[in-house]
mmCIF file of C-alpha atoms in Angstrom:
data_model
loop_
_atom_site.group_PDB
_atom_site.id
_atom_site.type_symbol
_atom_site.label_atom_id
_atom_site.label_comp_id
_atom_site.label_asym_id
_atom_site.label_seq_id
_atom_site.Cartn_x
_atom_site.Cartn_y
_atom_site.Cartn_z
ATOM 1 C CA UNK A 8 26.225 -25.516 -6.203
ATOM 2 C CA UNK A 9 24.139 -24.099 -8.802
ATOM 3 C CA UNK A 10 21.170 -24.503 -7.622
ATOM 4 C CA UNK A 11 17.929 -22.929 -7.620
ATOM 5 C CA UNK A 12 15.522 -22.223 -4.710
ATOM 6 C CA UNK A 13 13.034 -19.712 -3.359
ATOM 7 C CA UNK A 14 10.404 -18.007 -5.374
ATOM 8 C CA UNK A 15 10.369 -14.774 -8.085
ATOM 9 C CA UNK A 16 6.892 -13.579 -7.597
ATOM 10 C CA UNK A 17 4.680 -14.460 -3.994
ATOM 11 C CA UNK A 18 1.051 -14.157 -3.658
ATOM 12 C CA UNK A 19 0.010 -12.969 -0.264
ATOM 13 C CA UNK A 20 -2.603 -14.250 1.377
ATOM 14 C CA UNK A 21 -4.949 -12.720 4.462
ATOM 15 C CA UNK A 22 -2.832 -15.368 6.934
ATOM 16 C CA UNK A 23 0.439 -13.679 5.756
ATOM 17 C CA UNK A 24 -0.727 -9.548 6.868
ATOM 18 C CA UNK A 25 -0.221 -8.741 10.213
ATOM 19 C CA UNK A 26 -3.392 -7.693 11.985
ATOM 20 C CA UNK A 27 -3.692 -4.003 11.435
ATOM 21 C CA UNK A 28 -6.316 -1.145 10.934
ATOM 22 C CA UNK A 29 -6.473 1.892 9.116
ATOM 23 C CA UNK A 30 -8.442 5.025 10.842
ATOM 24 C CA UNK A 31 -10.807 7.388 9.512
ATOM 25 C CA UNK A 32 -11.478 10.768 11.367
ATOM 26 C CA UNK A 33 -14.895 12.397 9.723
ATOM 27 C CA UNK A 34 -17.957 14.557 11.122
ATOM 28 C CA UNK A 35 -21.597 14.172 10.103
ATOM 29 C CA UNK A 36 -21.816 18.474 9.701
ATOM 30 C CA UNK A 37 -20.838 20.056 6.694
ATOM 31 C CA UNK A 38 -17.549 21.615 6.983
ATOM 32 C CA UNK A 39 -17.265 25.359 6.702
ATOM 33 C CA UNK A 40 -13.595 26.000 6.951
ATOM 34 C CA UNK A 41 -10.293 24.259 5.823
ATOM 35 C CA UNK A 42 -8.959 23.510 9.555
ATOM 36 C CA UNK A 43 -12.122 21.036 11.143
ATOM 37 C CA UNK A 44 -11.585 21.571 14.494
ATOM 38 C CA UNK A 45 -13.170 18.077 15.061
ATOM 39 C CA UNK A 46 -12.548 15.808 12.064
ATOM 40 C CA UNK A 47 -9.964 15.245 9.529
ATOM 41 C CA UNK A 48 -12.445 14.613 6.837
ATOM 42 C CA UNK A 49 -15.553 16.773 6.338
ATOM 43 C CA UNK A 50 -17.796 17.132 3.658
ATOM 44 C CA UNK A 51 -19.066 20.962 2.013
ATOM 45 C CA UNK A 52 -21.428 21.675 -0.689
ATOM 46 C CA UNK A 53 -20.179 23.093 -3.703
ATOM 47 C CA UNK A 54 -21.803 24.304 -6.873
ATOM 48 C CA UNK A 55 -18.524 24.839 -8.530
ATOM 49 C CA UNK A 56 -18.559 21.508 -9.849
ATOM 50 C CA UNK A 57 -20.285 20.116 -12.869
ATOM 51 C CA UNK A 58 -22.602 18.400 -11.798
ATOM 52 C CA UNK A 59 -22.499 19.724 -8.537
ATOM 53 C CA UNK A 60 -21.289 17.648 -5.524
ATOM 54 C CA UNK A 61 -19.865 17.425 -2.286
ATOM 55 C CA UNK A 62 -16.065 18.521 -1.541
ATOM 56 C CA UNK A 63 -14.449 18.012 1.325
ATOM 57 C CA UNK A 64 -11.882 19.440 3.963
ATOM 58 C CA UNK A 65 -9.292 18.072 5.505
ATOM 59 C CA UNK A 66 -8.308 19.000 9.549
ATOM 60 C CA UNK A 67 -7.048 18.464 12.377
ATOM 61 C CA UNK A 68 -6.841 14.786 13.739
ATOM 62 C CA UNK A 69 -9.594 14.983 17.073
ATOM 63 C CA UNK A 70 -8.542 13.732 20.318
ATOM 64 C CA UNK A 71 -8.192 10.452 21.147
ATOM 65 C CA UNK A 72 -11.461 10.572 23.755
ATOM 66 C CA UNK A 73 -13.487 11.500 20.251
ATOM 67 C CA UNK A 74 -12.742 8.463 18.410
ATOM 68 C CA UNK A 75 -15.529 6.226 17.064
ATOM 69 C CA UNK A 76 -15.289 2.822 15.757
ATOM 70 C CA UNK A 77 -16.692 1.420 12.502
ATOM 71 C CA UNK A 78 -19.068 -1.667 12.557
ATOM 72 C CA UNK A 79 -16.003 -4.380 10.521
ATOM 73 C CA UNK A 80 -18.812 -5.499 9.032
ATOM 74 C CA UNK A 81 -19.564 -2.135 7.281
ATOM 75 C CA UNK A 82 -16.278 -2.328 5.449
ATOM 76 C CA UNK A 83 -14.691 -4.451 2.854
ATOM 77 C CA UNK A 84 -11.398 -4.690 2.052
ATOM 78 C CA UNK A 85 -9.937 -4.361 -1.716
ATOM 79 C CA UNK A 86 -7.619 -6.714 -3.831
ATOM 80 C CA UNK A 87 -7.632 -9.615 -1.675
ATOM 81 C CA UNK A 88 -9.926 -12.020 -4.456
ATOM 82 C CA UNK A 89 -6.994 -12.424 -7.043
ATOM 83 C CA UNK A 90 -4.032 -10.036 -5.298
ATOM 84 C CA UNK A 91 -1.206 -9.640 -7.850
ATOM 85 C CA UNK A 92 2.079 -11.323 -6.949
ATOM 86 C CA UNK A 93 4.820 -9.200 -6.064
ATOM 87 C CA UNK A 94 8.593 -9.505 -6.862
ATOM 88 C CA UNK A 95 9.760 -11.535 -4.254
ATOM 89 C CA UNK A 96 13.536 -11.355 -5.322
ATOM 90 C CA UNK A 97 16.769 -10.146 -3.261
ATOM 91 C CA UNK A 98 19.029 -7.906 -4.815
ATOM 92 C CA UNK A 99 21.715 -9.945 -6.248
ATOM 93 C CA UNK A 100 24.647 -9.821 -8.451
ATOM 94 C CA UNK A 101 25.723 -12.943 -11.024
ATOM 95 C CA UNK A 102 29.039 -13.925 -11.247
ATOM 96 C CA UNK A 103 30.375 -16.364 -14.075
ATOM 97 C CA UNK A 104 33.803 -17.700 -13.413
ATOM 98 C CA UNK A 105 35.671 -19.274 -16.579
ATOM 99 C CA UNK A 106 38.155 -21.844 -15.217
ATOM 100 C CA UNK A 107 40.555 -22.951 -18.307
ATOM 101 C CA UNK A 108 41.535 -26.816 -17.208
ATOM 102 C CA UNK A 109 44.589 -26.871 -19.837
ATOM 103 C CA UNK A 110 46.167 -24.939 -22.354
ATOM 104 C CA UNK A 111 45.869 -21.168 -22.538
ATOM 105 C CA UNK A 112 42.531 -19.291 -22.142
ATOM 106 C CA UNK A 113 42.194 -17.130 -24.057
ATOM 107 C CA UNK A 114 43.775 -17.841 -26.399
ATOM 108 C CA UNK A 115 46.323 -15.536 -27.619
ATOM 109 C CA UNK A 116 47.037 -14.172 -31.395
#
């Protein structure tokens, strides 16, 4: 009784994520319109902007036949050299309980 266990704060590491991915649906043409009929990501020219630079629209996903994969080793992931730990505690409630072994508690005036 009383005693402690478990951690407050976990780091995760790579081992502990379930395998997962994360898609991206783009086209190499400059986007014209805000629906893409083929990408969900598309890039337009804009002078609007100081300096001026690309924008982009955002669309429809495409059909699943239309789907490319990314080389993995194009990519790199983010965070995963010194991840921050994150609270690893269960919501809990503390309860003291004041047991008086003789006399009266409290006592009284």
């Amino acid at each position: 009784m009383g005693a402690v266990g478990g951690q407050e704060a976990v780091r995760l590491t790579v081992n502990q994520l379930p395998a997962h991915t994360h898609d991206l649906h783009a086209c190499t043409q400059i986007g014209t319109t805000g629906n893409a009929a083929e990408a969900h990501i598309a890039a337009i020219n804009t002078d609007d902007l100081s300096p001026p630079r690309q924008r982009f629209l955002f669309g429809a996903y495409p059909a699943a036949a239309n789907l490319t994969h990314l080389n993995e080793g194009s990519l790199e992931t983010y965070g995963l050299a010194a991840p921050a730990p994150h609270d690893n505690m269960q919501p809990f409630s503390v309860i003291d309980f004041y047991i008086c072994m003789s006399g009266a508690y409290p006592p009284r005036g």
